[in-house]
mmCIF file with all atom_site columns, C-alpha atoms in Angstrom:
data_model
loop_
_atom_site.group_PDB
_atom_site.id
_atom_site.type_symbol
_atom_site.label_atom_id
_atom_site.label_alt_id
_atom_site.label_comp_id
_atom_site.label_asym_id
_atom_site.label_entity_id
_atom_site.label_seq_id
_atom_site.pdbx_PDB_ins_code
_atom_site.Cartn_x
_atom_site.Cartn_y
_atom_site.Cartn_z
_atom_site.occupancy
_atom_site.B_iso_or_equiv
_atom_site.pdbx_formal_charge
_atom_site.auth_seq_id
_atom_site.auth_comp_id
_atom_site.auth_asym_id
_atom_site.auth_atom_id
_atom_site.pdbx_PDB_model_num
ATOM 1  C CA . MET A 1 1  ? 67.746 89.539  82.197 1.00 46.00 ? 1  MET A CA 1
ATOM 2  C CA . ASN A 1 2  ? 70.389 88.999  84.837 1.00 55.00 ? 2  ASN A CA 1
ATOM 3  C CA . ASN A 1 3  ? 70.959 92.114  86.927 1.00 58.00 ? 3  ASN A CA 1
ATOM 4  C CA . ASP A 1 4  ? 73.391 90.604  89.419 1.00 60.00 ? 4  ASP A CA 1
ATOM 5  C CA . ARG A 1 5  ? 76.099 93.075  90.335 1.00 64.00 ? 5  ARG A CA 1
ATOM 6  C CA . ASN A 1 6  ? 79.356 92.477  92.103 1.00 63.00 ? 6  ASN A CA 1
ATOM 7  C CA . SER A 1 7  ? 81.949 94.961  93.143 1.00 64.00 ? 7  SER A CA 1
ATOM 8  C CA . VAL A 1 8  ? 85.490 94.730  94.372 1.00 64.00 ? 8  VAL A CA 1
ATOM 9  C CA . LEU A 1 9  ? 87.478 97.446  96.128 1.00 71.00 ? 9  LEU A CA 1
ATOM 10 C CA . ILE A 1 10 ? 91.076 97.484  94.910 1.00 74.00 ? 10 ILE A CA 1
ATOM 11 C CA . GLN A 1 11 ? 93.406 99.720  96.852 1.00 83.00 ? 11 GLN A CA 1
ATOM 12 C CA . GLU A 1 12 ? 95.951 100.541 94.159 1.00 85.00 ? 12 GLU A CA 1
ATOM 13 C CA . LYS A 1 13 ? 96.747 103.414 91.818 1.00 88.00 ? 13 LYS A CA 1
ATOM 14 C CA . GLN A 1 14 ? 94.136 103.906 89.099 1.00 84.00 ? 14 GLN A CA 1
ATOM 15 C CA . GLU A 1 15 ? 96.767 103.576 86.380 1.00 87.00 ? 15 GLU A CA 1
ATOM 16 C CA . THR A 1 16 ? 97.912 100.210 87.748 1.00 86.00 ? 16 THR A CA 1
ATOM 17 C CA . VAL A 1 17 ? 94.382 98.795  87.880 1.00 81.00 ? 17 VAL A CA 1
ATOM 18 C CA . TRP A 1 18 ? 93.489 100.154 84.418 1.00 82.00 ? 18 TRP A CA 1
ATOM 19 C CA . ASN A 1 19 ? 96.598 98.553  82.945 1.00 84.00 ? 19 ASN A CA 1
ATOM 20 C CA . ALA A 1 20 ? 95.825 95.257  84.692 1.00 80.00 ? 20 ALA A CA 1
ATOM 21 C CA . ILE A 1 21 ? 92.245 94.984  83.453 1.00 77.00 ? 21 ILE A CA 1
ATOM 22 C CA . THR A 1 22 ? 92.995 96.054  79.893 1.00 80.00 ? 22 THR A CA 1
ATOM 23 C CA . ASN A 1 23 ? 96.017 93.843  79.228 1.00 80.00 ? 23 ASN A CA 1
ATOM 24 C CA . ASP A 1 24 ? 95.460 90.094  78.614 1.00 75.00 ? 24 ASP A CA 1
ATOM 25 C CA . GLU A 1 25 ? 98.871 89.131  79.945 1.00 78.00 ? 25 GLU A CA 1
ATOM 26 C CA . ILE A 1 26 ? 98.725 91.204  83.128 1.00 82.00 ? 26 ILE A CA 1
ATOM 27 C CA . ILE A 1 27 ? 95.162 90.264  84.076 1.00 78.00 ? 27 ILE A CA 1
ATOM 28 C CA . SER A 1 28 ? 96.114 86.600  83.653 1.00 75.00 ? 28 SER A CA 1
ATOM 29 C CA . LYS A 1 29 ? 98.729 87.063  86.393 1.00 76.00 ? 29 LYS A CA 1
ATOM 30 C CA . TRP A 1 30 ? 96.698 89.430  88.555 1.00 73.00 ? 30 TRP A CA 1
ATOM 31 C CA . TYR A 1 31 ? 93.246 87.817  88.508 1.00 71.00 ? 31 TYR A CA 1
ATOM 32 C CA . ALA A 1 32 ? 92.873 84.040  88.385 1.00 70.00 ? 32 ALA A CA 1
ATOM 33 C CA . PRO A 1 33 ? 96.557 83.174  87.880 1.00 72.00 ? 33 PRO A CA 1
ATOM 34 C CA . GLY A 1 34 ? 97.127 80.644  85.123 1.00 74.00 ? 34 GLY A CA 1
ATOM 35 C CA . SER A 1 35 ? 93.806 81.370  83.448 1.00 77.00 ? 35 SER A CA 1
ATOM 36 C CA . LYS A 1 36 ? 93.738 82.272  79.791 1.00 77.00 ? 36 LYS A CA 1
ATOM 37 C CA . TRP A 1 37 ? 92.160 85.592  78.783 1.00 79.00 ? 37 TRP A CA 1
ATOM 38 C CA . ASN A 1 38 ? 91.006 87.091  75.528 1.00 80.00 ? 38 ASN A CA 1
ATOM 39 C CA . ILE A 1 39 ? 90.064 90.733  75.887 1.00 77.00 ? 39 ILE A CA 1
ATOM 40 C CA . PRO A 1 40 ? 88.631 92.225  72.706 1.00 77.00 ? 40 PRO A CA 1
ATOM 41 C CA . LYS A 1 41 ? 88.764 95.829  71.678 1.00 81.00 ? 41 LYS A CA 1
ATOM 42 C CA . LEU A 1 42 ? 87.937 97.880  74.692 1.00 81.00 ? 42 LEU A CA 1
ATOM 43 C CA . GLN A 1 43 ? 84.529 99.082  73.610 1.00 86.00 ? 43 GLN A CA 1
ATOM 44 C CA . VAL A 1 44 ? 80.934 98.716  74.746 1.00 89.00 ? 44 VAL A CA 1
ATOM 45 C CA . GLY A 1 45 ? 79.276 95.547  73.485 1.00 91.00 ? 45 GLY A CA 1
ATOM 46 C CA . GLU A 1 46 ? 82.494 93.538  73.126 1.00 88.00 ? 46 GLU A CA 1
ATOM 47 C CA . LYS A 1 47 ? 82.658 90.187  74.876 1.00 87.00 ? 47 LYS A CA 1
ATOM 48 C CA . ALA A 1 48 ? 85.690 89.254  76.982 1.00 83.00 ? 48 ALA A CA 1
ATOM 49 C CA . ILE A 1 49 ? 86.351 85.548  77.452 1.00 85.00 ? 49 ILE A CA 1
ATOM 50 C CA . PHE A 1 50 ? 88.532 83.710  79.934 1.00 83.00 ? 50 PHE A CA 1
ATOM 51 C CA . VAL A 1 51 ? 88.985 80.136  81.056 1.00 86.00 ? 51 VAL A CA 1
ATOM 52 C CA . LEU A 1 52 ? 89.376 79.664  84.789 1.00 86.00 ? 52 LEU A CA 1
ATOM 53 C CA . MET A 1 53 ? 92.111 77.108  85.429 1.00 85.00 ? 53 MET A CA 1
ATOM 54 C CA . PRO A 1 54 ? 93.055 75.281  88.652 1.00 86.00 ? 54 PRO A CA 1
ATOM 55 C CA . SER A 1 55 ? 95.095 77.319  91.112 1.00 81.00 ? 55 SER A CA 1
ATOM 56 C CA . ALA A 1 56 ? 95.676 77.775  94.818 1.00 81.00 ? 56 ALA A CA 1
ATOM 57 C CA . HIS A 1 57 ? 92.817 80.316  94.750 1.00 77.00 ? 57 HIS A CA 1
ATOM 58 C CA . ASN A 1 58 ? 90.029 77.946  93.678 1.00 82.00 ? 58 ASN A CA 1
ATOM 59 C CA . ASN A 1 59 ? 88.827 74.372  94.145 1.00 88.00 ? 59 ASN A CA 1
ATOM 60 C CA . LEU A 1 60 ? 89.267 73.182  90.562 1.00 89.00 ? 60 LEU A CA 1
ATOM 61 C CA . LYS A 1 61 ? 91.053 69.878  90.108 1.00 92.00 ? 61 LYS A CA 1
ATOM 62 C CA . GLU A 1 62 ? 93.853 69.245  87.626 1.00 90.00 ? 62 GLU A CA 1
ATOM 63 C CA . ASN A 1 63 ? 92.505 69.161  84.050 1.00 90.00 ? 63 ASN A CA 1
ATOM 64 C CA . GLU A 1 64 ? 89.312 70.978  85.123 1.00 91.00 ? 64 GLU A CA 1
ATOM 65 C CA . SER A 1 65 ? 88.443 74.391  83.730 1.00 90.00 ? 65 SER A CA 1
ATOM 66 C CA . ILE A 1 66 ? 85.473 76.729  83.619 1.00 90.00 ? 66 ILE A CA 1
ATOM 67 C CA . PRO A 1 67 ? 84.890 78.920  80.560 1.00 90.00 ? 67 PRO A CA 1
ATOM 68 C CA . MET A 1 68 ? 83.580 82.345  81.573 1.00 86.00 ? 68 MET A CA 1
ATOM 69 C CA . SER A 1 69 ? 82.729 85.549  79.755 1.00 85.00 ? 69 SER A CA 1
ATOM 70 C CA . PHE A 1 70 ? 81.352 89.002  80.238 1.00 83.00 ? 70 PHE A CA 1
ATOM 71 C CA . THR A 1 71 ? 80.149 91.755  77.941 1.00 86.00 ? 71 THR A CA 1
ATOM 72 C CA . ILE A 1 72 ? 81.552 95.241  78.350 1.00 84.00 ? 72 ILE A CA 1
ATOM 73 C CA . GLN A 1 73 ? 78.629 97.487  79.217 1.00 85.00 ? 73 GLN A CA 1
ATOM 74 C CA . GLU A 1 74 ? 80.379 100.717 80.102 1.00 83.00 ? 74 GLU A CA 1
ATOM 75 C CA . ILE A 1 75 ? 83.883 102.093 79.929 1.00 80.00 ? 75 ILE A CA 1
ATOM 76 C CA . ILE A 1 76 ? 85.019 104.809 82.273 1.00 78.00 ? 76 ILE A CA 1
ATOM 77 C CA . PRO A 1 77 ? 88.761 105.367 81.789 1.00 74.00 ? 77 PRO A CA 1
ATOM 78 C CA . TYR A 1 78 ? 90.670 106.241 84.899 1.00 67.00 ? 78 TYR A CA 1
#
């Protein structure tokens, strides 16, 4: 089992952050610009998938991508 944990402090209104992380289109602009996201139903056990694409914020080369995913373990609405 992988118990790695990361955290990020975002200094913004709760409503703004909630909207950004629950909306495929907005999170694609906000986190990893240009990457494609597929956020399932917002419920525990669902798997969210995104493909990290090259941008000014990473070292990927043109035509490179990294598929990534995470499973929703807990939901605490703002």
